Amino acid sequence: MADHGQGVPLDLATMRETVNILLDPDAVPNVLPLSGAEIETLTLAVRGQLELLIPEVEVAAKKLDKESIPRYCALACIGDARSRLQAEPSRRYGGAAGHARRLARALNALCDHYEKISSDR
C-alpha cells in the first residue's frame, strides 16, 4: 500500500484486483460472466477508487517539472478519468459492462502513473 498525503494508505493492490476482474475475466477458468449486480458493485468500487486516486495522482504530477512528459501524461489521464466518471453507460458502447471496463482502464492507467511518479521521487 502506498501512503498518500491524507495519511490513509492507497491500496493499489486492491485497485489492480478490481481492474483485473473487469478487464481479464478469462484469467480464472470456468468462471461465469459477471451478473448485473456484480457489474454494478464493481462499478461502484472502481468509481470510489478513482475518486481516491485522482487527487493523489494530480498532487504528485503537479510536483513534477512543468515541461515533464510524465506530468503531461498523468494530467491527461486524470482528465480522461474525470470524463469517464461523468459519462453514463450506453447500450451502444457495451452498456453497464462496457462502462465498467472503461472506468477500470482509467483506474489501471492512473495506478501506473501513480507508481511511476512515486518511484521517480
Tab-separated table of C-alpha atoms in Angstrom:
chain	number	residue	atom	x	y	z
A	1	MET	CA	0.000	0.000	0.000
A	2	ALA	CA	1.235	3.466	-0.851
A	3	ASP	CA	0.891	6.244	1.691
A	4	HIS	CA	-0.525	9.465	0.333
A	5	GLY	CA	-1.000	12.959	1.629
A	6	GLN	CA	-4.107	12.307	3.732
A	7	GLY	CA	-2.467	9.704	5.961
A	8	VAL	CA	-4.710	6.899	4.667
A	9	PRO	CA	-2.817	4.335	2.600
A	10	LEU	CA	-3.862	3.817	-1.006
A	11	ASP	CA	-4.423	0.134	-1.637
A	12	LEU	CA	-3.125	-0.137	-5.195
A	13	ALA	CA	-3.145	-3.947	-4.992
A	14	THR	CA	-6.904	-3.988	-4.359
A	15	MET	CA	-7.416	-1.435	-7.128
A	16	ARG	CA	-5.489	-3.685	-9.516
A	17	GLU	CA	-7.527	-6.736	-8.425
A	18	THR	CA	-10.753	-4.883	-9.220
A	19	VAL	CA	-9.356	-3.873	-12.618
A	20	ASN	CA	-8.360	-7.463	-13.366
A	21	ILE	CA	-11.833	-8.798	-12.574
A	22	LEU	CA	-13.343	-6.374	-15.072
A	23	LEU	CA	-10.676	-6.462	-17.775
A	24	ASP	CA	-9.498	-10.068	-17.635
A	25	PRO	CA	-12.475	-12.289	-16.782
A	26	ASP	CA	-10.771	-15.187	-18.596
A	27	ALA	CA	-7.908	-15.164	-16.083
A	28	VAL	CA	-9.872	-17.578	-13.918
A	29	PRO	CA	-11.073	-20.612	-15.900
A	30	ASN	CA	-14.635	-21.874	-15.528
A	31	VAL	CA	-15.936	-18.587	-14.162
A	32	LEU	CA	-19.352	-17.460	-15.325
A	33	PRO	CA	-19.739	-13.977	-16.823
A	34	LEU	CA	-20.402	-11.254	-14.281
A	35	SER	CA	-24.023	-10.676	-13.337
A	36	GLY	CA	-25.653	-7.262	-13.498
A	37	ALA	CA	-25.408	-6.939	-9.716
A	38	GLU	CA	-21.699	-7.846	-9.785
A	39	ILE	CA	-21.036	-5.288	-12.506
A	40	GLU	CA	-22.903	-2.662	-10.516
A	41	THR	CA	-20.905	-3.463	-7.373
A	42	LEU	CA	-17.589	-3.420	-9.248
A	43	THR	CA	-18.517	-0.158	-10.965
A	44	LEU	CA	-19.188	1.449	-7.594
A	45	ALA	CA	-15.855	0.123	-6.301
A	46	VAL	CA	-13.935	1.456	-9.314
A	47	ARG	CA	-15.669	4.835	-9.058
A	48	GLY	CA	-14.704	5.096	-5.387
A	49	GLN	CA	-11.145	4.036	-6.121
A	50	LEU	CA	-10.898	6.642	-8.885
A	51	GLU	CA	-12.213	9.310	-6.514
A	52	LEU	CA	-9.413	8.421	-4.081
A	53	LEU	CA	-6.652	8.117	-6.651
A	54	ILE	CA	-7.315	11.094	-8.947
A	55	PRO	CA	-6.380	13.800	-6.407
A	56	GLU	CA	-3.291	11.867	-5.337
A	57	VAL	CA	-2.015	11.497	-8.900
A	58	GLU	CA	-2.803	15.166	-9.529
A	59	VAL	CA	-0.818	16.351	-6.500
A	60	ALA	CA	2.117	14.102	-7.400
A	61	ALA	CA	2.070	15.149	-11.071
A	62	LYS	CA	1.956	18.856	-10.253
A	63	LYS	CA	5.164	18.456	-8.258
A	64	LEU	CA	6.950	17.434	-11.462
A	65	ASP	CA	8.617	19.946	-13.761
A	66	LYS	CA	6.054	21.779	-15.921
A	67	GLU	CA	7.802	20.559	-19.083
A	68	SER	CA	7.849	16.951	-17.868
A	69	ILE	CA	6.311	14.345	-20.173
A	70	PRO	CA	5.212	12.163	-17.202
A	71	ARG	CA	3.422	15.217	-15.750
A	72	TYR	CA	1.637	15.917	-19.025
A	73	CYS	CA	0.635	12.259	-19.460
A	74	ALA	CA	-0.626	11.907	-15.880
A	75	LEU	CA	-2.689	15.091	-16.095
A	76	ALA	CA	-4.161	13.981	-19.439
A	77	CYS	CA	-5.052	10.634	-17.875
A	78	ILE	CA	-6.750	12.461	-14.986
A	79	GLY	CA	-8.839	14.436	-17.479
A	80	ASP	CA	-9.834	11.214	-19.212
A	81	ALA	CA	-10.742	9.553	-15.898
A	82	ARG	CA	-12.873	12.514	-14.849
A	83	SER	CA	-14.768	12.476	-18.142
A	84	ARG	CA	-15.362	8.724	-17.776
A	85	LEU	CA	-16.712	9.301	-14.268
A	86	GLN	CA	-19.218	11.802	-15.663
A	87	ALA	CA	-20.289	9.525	-18.531
A	88	GLU	CA	-23.313	7.275	-18.318
A	89	PRO	CA	-23.465	3.687	-19.566
A	90	SER	CA	-24.579	3.451	-23.182
A	91	ARG	CA	-26.067	0.426	-24.946
A	92	ARG	CA	-24.079	1.497	-27.989
A	93	TYR	CA	-20.803	1.007	-26.093
A	94	GLY	CA	-21.483	-2.210	-24.204
A	95	GLY	CA	-23.957	-0.995	-21.612
A	96	ALA	CA	-23.080	-1.228	-17.933
A	97	ALA	CA	-20.317	-3.787	-18.516
A	98	GLY	CA	-18.643	-1.619	-21.174
A	99	HIS	CA	-18.875	1.410	-18.919
A	100	ALA	CA	-17.335	-0.539	-16.025
A	101	ARG	CA	-14.464	-1.694	-18.265
A	102	ARG	CA	-13.781	1.874	-19.434
A	103	LEU	CA	-13.644	3.015	-15.806
A	104	ALA	CA	-11.349	0.078	-14.984
A	105	ARG	CA	-8.954	1.023	-17.808
A	106	ALA	CA	-8.827	4.589	-16.467
A	107	LEU	CA	-8.118	3.269	-12.962
A	108	ASN	CA	-5.400	0.968	-14.255
A	109	ALA	CA	-3.712	3.847	-16.104
A	110	LEU	CA	-3.848	6.077	-13.015
A	111	CYS	CA	-2.319	3.301	-10.890
A	112	ASP	CA	0.506	3.093	-13.434
A	113	HIS	CA	1.065	6.866	-13.323
A	114	TYR	CA	0.960	6.949	-9.530
A	115	GLU	CA	3.504	4.136	-9.240
A	116	LYS	CA	5.780	5.721	-11.848
A	117	ILE	CA	5.686	9.187	-10.313
A	118	SER	CA	6.112	7.814	-6.788
A	119	SER	CA	9.123	5.695	-7.784
A	120	ASP	CA	10.794	8.651	-9.518
A	121	ARG	CA	10.809	10.761	-6.366
